[in-house]
Coordinates of C-alpha atoms in Angstrom, one line a residue:
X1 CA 0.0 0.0 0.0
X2 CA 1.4 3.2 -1.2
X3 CA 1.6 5.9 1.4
X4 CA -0.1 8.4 -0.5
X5 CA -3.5 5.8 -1.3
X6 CA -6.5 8.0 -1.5
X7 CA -4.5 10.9 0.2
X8 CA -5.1 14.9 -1.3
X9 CA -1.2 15.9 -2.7
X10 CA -1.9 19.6 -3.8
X11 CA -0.1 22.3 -6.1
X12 CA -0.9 24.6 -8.5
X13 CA -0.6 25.5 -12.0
X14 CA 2.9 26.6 -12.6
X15 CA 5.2 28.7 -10.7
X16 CA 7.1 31.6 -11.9
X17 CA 4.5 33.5 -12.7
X18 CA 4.9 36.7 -11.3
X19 CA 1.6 37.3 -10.0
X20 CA 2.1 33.7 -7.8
X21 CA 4.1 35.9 -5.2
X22 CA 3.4 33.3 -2.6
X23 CA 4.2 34.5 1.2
X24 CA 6.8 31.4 1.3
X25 CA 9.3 33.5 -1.1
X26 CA 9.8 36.1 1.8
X27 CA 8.4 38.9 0.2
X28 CA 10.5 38.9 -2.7
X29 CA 10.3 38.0 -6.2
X30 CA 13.0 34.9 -6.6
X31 CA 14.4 32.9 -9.7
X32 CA 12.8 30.1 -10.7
X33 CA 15.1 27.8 -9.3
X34 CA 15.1 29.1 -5.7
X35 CA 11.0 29.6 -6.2
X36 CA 11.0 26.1 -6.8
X37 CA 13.1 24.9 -4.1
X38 CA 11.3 26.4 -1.5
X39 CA 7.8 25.8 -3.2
X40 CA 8.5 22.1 -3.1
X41 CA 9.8 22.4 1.0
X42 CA 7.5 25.2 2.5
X43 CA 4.3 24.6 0.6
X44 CA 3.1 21.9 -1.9
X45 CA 3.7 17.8 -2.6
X46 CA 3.1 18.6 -6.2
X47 CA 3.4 20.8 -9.6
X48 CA 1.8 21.1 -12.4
X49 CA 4.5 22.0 -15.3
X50 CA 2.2 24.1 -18.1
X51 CA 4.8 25.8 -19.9
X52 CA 4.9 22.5 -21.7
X53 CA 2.0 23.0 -23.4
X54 CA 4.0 25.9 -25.2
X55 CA 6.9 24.4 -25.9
X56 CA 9.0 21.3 -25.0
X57 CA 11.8 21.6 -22.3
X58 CA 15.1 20.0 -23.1
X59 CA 15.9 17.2 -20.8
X60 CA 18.9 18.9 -19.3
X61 CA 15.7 21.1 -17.8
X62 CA 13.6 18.7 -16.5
X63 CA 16.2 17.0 -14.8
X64 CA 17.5 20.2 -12.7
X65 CA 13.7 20.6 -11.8
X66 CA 13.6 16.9 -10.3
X67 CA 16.7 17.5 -8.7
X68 CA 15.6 20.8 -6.8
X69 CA 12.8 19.1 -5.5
X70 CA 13.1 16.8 -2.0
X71 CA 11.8 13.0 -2.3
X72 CA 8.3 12.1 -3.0
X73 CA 7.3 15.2 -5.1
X74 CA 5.6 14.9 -8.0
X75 CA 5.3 16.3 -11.1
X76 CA 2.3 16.4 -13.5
X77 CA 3.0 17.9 -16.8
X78 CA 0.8 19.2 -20.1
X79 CA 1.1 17.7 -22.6
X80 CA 2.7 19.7 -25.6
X81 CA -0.5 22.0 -27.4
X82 CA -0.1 20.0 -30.6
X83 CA -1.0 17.4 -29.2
X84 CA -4.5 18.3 -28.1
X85 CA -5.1 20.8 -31.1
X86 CA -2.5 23.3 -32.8
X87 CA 0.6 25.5 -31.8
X88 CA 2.7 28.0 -32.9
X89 CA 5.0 27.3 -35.7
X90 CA 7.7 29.1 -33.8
X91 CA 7.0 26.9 -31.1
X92 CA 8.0 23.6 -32.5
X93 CA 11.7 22.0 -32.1
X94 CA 13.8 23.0 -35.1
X95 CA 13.8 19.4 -35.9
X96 CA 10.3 18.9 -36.7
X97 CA 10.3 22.1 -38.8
X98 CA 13.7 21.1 -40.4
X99 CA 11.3 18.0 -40.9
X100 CA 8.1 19.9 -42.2
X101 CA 10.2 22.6 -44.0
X102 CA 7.8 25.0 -42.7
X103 CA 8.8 28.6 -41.7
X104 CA 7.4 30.5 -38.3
X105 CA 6.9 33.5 -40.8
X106 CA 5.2 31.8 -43.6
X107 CA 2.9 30.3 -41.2
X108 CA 2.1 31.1 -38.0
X109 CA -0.4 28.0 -36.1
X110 CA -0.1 24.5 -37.4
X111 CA -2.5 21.3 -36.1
X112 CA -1.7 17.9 -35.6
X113 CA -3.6 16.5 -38.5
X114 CA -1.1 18.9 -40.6
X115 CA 2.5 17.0 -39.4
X116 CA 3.6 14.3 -41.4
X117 CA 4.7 10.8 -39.5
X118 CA 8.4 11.6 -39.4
X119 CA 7.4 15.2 -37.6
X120 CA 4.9 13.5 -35.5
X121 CA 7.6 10.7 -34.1
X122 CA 10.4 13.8 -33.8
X123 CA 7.7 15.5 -31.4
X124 CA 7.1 12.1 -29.0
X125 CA 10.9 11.7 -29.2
X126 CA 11.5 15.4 -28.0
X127 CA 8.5 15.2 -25.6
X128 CA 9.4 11.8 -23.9
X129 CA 13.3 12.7 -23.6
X130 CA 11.4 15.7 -21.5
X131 CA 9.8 13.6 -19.2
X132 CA 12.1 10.8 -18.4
X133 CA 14.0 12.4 -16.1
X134 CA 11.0 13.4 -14.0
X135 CA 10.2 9.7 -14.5
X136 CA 13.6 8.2 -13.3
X137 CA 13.7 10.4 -10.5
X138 CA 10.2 8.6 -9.1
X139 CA 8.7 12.4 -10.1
X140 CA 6.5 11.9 -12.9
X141 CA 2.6 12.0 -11.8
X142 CA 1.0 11.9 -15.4
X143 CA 0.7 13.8 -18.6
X144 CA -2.0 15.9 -18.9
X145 CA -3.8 16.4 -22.0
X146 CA -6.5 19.6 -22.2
X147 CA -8.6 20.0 -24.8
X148 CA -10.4 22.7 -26.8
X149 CA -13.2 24.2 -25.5
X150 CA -14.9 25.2 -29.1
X151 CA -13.4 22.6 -31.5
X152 CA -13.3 19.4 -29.5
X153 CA -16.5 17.5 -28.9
X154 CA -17.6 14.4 -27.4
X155 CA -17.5 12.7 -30.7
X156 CA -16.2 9.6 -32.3
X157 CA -13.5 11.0 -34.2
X158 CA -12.3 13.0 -31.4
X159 CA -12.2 9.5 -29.3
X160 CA -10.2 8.4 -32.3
X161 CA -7.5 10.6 -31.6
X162 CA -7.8 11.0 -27.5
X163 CA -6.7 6.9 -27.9
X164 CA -4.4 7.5 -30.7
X165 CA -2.4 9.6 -28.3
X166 CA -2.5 7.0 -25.9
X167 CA -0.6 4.9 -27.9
X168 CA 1.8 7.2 -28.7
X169 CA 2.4 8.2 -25.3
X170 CA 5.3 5.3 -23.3
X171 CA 2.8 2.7 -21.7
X172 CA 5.1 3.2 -18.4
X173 CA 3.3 7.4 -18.2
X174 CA 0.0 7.5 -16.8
X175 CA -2.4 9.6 -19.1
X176 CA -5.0 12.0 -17.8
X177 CA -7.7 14.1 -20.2
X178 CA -9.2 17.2 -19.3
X179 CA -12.2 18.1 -21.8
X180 CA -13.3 21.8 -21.3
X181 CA -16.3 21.4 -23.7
X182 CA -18.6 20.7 -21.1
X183 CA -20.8 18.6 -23.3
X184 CA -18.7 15.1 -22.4
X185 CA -19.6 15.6 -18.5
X186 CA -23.3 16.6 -18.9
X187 CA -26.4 14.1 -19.9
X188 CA -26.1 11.0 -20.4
X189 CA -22.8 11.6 -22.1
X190 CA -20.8 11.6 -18.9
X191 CA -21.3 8.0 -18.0
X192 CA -20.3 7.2 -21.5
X193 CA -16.9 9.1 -20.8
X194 CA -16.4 8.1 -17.5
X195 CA -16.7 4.2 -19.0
X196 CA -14.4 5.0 -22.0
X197 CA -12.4 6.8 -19.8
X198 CA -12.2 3.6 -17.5
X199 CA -11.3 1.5 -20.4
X200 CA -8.6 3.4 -21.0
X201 CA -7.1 3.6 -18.0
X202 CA -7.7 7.5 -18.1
X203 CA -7.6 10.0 -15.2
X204 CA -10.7 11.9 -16.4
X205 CA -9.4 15.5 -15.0
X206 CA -12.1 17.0 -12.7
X207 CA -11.7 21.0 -13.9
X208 CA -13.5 23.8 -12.1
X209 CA -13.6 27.0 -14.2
X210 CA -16.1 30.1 -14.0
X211 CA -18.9 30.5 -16.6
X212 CA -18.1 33.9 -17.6
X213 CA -14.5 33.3 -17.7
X214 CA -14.9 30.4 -20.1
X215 CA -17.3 31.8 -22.2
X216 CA -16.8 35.3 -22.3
X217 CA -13.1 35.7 -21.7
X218 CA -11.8 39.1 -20.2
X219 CA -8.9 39.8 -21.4
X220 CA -8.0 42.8 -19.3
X221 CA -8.2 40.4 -16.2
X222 CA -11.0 42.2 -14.5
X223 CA -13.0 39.9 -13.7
X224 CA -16.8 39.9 -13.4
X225 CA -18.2 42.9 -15.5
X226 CA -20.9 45.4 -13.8
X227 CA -24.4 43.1 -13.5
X228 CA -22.4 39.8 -14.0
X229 CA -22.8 37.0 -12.1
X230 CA -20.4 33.9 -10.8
X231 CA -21.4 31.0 -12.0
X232 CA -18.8 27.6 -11.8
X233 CA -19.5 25.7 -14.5
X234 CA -20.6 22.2 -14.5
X235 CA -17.9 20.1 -13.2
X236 CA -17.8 15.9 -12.6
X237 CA -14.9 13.9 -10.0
X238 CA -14.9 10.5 -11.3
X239 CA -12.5 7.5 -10.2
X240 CA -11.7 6.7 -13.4
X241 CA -8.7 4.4 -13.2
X242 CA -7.0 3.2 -9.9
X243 CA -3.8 5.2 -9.9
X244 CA -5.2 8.6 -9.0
X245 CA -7.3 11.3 -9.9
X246 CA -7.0 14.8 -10.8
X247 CA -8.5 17.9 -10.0
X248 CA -7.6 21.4 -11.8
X249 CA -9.1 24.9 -10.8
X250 CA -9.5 27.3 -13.2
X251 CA -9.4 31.5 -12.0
X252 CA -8.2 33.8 -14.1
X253 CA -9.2 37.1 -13.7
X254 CA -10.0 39.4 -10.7
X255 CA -8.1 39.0 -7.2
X256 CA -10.6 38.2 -4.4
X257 CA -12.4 36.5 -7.1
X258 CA -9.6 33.6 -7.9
X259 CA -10.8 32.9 -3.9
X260 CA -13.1 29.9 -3.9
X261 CA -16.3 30.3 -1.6
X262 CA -17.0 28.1 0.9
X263 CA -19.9 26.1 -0.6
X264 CA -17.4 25.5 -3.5
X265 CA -14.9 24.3 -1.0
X266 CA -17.7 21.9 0.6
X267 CA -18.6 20.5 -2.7
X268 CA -15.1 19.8 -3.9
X269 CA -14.3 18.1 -0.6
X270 CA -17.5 15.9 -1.0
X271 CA -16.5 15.1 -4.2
X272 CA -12.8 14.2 -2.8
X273 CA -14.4 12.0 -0.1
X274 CA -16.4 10.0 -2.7
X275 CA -13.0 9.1 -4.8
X276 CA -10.8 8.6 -2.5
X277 CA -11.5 5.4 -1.5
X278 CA -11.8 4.2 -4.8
X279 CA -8.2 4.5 -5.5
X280 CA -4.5 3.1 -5.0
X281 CA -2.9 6.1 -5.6
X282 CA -3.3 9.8 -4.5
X283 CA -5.9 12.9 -5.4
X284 CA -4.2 15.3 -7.2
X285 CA -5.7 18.9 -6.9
X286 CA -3.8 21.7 -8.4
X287 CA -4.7 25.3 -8.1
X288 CA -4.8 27.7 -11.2
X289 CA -5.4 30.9 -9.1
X290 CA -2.5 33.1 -9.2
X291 CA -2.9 36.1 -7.2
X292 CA -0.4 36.3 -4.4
X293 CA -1.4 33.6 -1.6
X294 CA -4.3 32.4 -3.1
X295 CA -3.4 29.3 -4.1
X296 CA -2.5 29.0 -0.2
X297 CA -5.5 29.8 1.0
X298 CA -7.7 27.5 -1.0
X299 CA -4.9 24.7 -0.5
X300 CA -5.7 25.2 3.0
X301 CA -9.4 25.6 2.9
X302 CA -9.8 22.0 0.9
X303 CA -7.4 20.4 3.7
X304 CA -9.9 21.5 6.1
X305 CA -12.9 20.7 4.8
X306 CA -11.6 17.4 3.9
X307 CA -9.5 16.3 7.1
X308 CA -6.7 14.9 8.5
X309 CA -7.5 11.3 7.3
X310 CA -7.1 12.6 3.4
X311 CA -4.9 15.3 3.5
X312 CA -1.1 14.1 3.1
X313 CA 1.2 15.8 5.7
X314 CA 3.7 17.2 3.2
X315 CA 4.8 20.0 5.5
X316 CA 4.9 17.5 8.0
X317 CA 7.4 15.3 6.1
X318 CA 9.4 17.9 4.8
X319 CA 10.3 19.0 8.7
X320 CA 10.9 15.5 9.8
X321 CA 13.2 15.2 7.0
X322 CA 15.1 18.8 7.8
X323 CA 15.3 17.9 11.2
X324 CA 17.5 14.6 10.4
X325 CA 19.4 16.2 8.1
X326 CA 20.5 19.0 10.1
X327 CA 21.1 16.4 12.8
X328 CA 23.2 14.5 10.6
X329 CA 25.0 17.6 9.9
X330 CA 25.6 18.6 13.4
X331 CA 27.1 14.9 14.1
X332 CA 29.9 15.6 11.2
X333 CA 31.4 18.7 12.2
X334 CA 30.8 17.4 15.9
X335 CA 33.3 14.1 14.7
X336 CA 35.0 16.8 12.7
X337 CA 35.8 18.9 16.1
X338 CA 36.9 15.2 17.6
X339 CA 39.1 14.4 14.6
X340 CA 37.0 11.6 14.1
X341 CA 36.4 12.1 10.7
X342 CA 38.8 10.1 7.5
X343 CA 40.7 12.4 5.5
X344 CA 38.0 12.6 3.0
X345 CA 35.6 13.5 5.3
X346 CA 37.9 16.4 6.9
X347 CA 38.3 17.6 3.2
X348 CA 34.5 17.4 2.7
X349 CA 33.9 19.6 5.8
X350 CA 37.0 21.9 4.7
X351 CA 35.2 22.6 1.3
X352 CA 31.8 23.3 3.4
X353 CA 33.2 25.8 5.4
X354 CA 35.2 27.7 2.4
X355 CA 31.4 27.9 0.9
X356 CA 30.2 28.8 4.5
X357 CA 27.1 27.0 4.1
X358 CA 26.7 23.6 5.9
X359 CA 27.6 20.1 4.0
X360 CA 24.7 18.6 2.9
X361 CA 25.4 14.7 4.7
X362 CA 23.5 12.0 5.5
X363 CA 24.8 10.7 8.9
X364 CA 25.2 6.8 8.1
X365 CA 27.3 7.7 4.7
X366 CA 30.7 8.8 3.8
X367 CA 30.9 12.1 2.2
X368 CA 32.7 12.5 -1.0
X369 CA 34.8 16.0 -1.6
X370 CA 33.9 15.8 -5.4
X371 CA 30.0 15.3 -4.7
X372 CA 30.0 18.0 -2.8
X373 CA 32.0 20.3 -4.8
X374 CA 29.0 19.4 -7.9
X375 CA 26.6 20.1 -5.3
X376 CA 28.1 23.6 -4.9
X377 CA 29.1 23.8 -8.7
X378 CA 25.3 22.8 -9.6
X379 CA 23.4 25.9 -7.2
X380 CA 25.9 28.1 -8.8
X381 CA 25.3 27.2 -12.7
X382 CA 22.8 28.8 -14.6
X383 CA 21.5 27.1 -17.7
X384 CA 20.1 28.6 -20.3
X385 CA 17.3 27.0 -22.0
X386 CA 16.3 27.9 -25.7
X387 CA 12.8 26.2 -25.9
X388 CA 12.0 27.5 -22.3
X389 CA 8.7 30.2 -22.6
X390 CA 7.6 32.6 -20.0
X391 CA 4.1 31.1 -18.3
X392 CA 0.6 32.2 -19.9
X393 CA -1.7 32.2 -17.2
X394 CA -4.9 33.3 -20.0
X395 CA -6.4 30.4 -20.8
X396 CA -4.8 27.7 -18.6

């Protein structure tokens, strides 16, 4: 039994955006890297990567991201947008438009149905070498792919091509499908989804957005005009497959607004208390409300409403775990004090002191000079990343 069976992990929806100014950072607008780092220690189990739906990280990426975070996080990551629907030319790998031979400024959006087979396999070659470090690391949640709200019905072609990516996507990464047209929940065409979705082995993503968000967007990110009213739109929590289920919420615009109300709260913890039961793995509910803490506060809200027997002690963990290391720590330069310590271990300490920040040791293993020195070497790098894009937070 997995520790996190039918337990609530929580996140959000990217996180350099520079309206998430979470209270965690100190006040202060920090790099990505450090963001992440203490995001993944002072706050959430898990993280939502949606930049990929832009454009596809190189692996060397990925990888630093899995190793900023402590053991136990986890991932989940959009899928790339061509995928679900069409990108931007620009946007693809040179490869593939080496492949295609198409131009960004001949052309500027391009669909799947448009990519030939030898641009479609560079895409899942680019897009898997991505994820496999999250994967090898024990990171990797799922994939998640969103689609269209206007162009992407509950029909049988479109099921054609939901299990066409399936089988393009490595049988050994779970697969969850978030469908914004509404249509596939409502009627008696949500039991026909939740029983293909079953078949599948899909996480059929439980997505919470606001009516007049969704269907009247506001671009100037106002939020509700004068005689509006909030509405959430119609929304369905399935246990679709054993391994877990997701929830994403949807708030784009306004600042108080991207706060949930408390009914919603109540109805998304009743929803959470019917699933979780149902599953082997955990409840994944990530937060698309970037307004300073409000991802905090409705993280906190939902653990409330739900209880201690859900919610998965994260914080809790991540404590425990400080307080060993920093024990193990103390123990070193205690031995080190004692001249207890090998010559390699007195050089390890020597090179943590030059760098006058504490090695980073567990207590029951020797310390090597030259891991420590890559430890130091890493923190200090600074990679540049050519298919990295800044975070969109319209239309997540």
């Amino acid at each position: 039994m997995s520790e996190t069976e039918g337990k609530l992990l929580q996140g959000t929806c990217g996180w350099a955006s520079p309206h998430q100014a979470l209270s965690i950072y100190g006040g202060k607008v920090k790099g990505s890297e450090e963001r992440l780092r203490i995001y993944s220690r002072k706050a959430f189990a898990a993280l939502e990567i949606d930049t990929t739906t832009y454009a596809i990280p190189n692996p060397e990426r990925t990888r630093l991201w899995a190793g900023l975070t402590p053991p136990g996080f986890t991932f989940l990551v959009k899928a790339f947008g061509v995928f679900c629907g069409s990108v931007e030319v620009g946007n693809l790998p040179k490869s593939t438009r080496a492949v295609l031979g198409v131009d960004p400024a001949d052309r500027k959006r391009i669909n799947y149905s448009d990519l030939c087979e030898a641009a479609r396999e560079d895409l899942w070659t680019r897009f898997h070498a991505a994820l496999e470090p999250l994967r090898d690391a024990g990171k990797l949640g799922c994939v998640v792919f969103q689609f269209h709200l206007s162009s992407f019905g509950p029909h049988r072609t479109n099921r054609t091509h939901v299990e066409h990516l399936r089988s393009k996507l490595s049988p050994r990464i779970r697969m969850a499908v978030e469908f914004r047209d509404r249509a596939w929940i409502q009627g008696d065409e949500a039991s026909r989804t939740v029983e293909w979705c079953r078949a599948n082995d899909f996480a059929l993503v439980g997505a919470d957005e606001l009516l007049h968000e969704t269907m009247q967007p506001d671009r100037a990110q106002t939020g509700l005009r004068p005689g509006e009213v909030r509405r959430a739109m119609p929304t369905l929590l399935a246990a679709t497959c054993e391994w877990g289920a997701v929830v994403r919420v949807h708030r784009r615009h306004g600042t108080r607004e991207r706060l949930l109300e408390d009914d919603e709260i109540r109805a998304w913890g009743r929803r959470i208390w019917e699933v979780a039961p149902r599953l082997r793995g955990p409840i994944w509910c990530l937060w698309g409300t970037d307004w300073k803490d409000a991802a905090i506060e409705n993280a906190a809200k939902l653990a409330a409403a739900v209880g201690d027997e859900i919610v998965f002690d994260w914080i809790g963990m991540q404590k425990k775990a400080s307080m060993q290391e920093k024990g193990g720590i103390a123990s070193l330069f205690a031995k080190a004090q004692k001249s207890e310590l090998s010559a390699e271990d007195r050089a390890a300490v020597s090179l943590a002191k030059t760098h006058k920040r504490p090695a980073e040791v567990h207590p029951a293993r020797t310390v090597e000079t030259s891991a420590i020195a890559r430890m130091f070497a890493a923190k200090k790098s600074k990679r540049e990343d050519d298919n990295e894009r800044p975070e969109i937070e319209t239309w997540r």
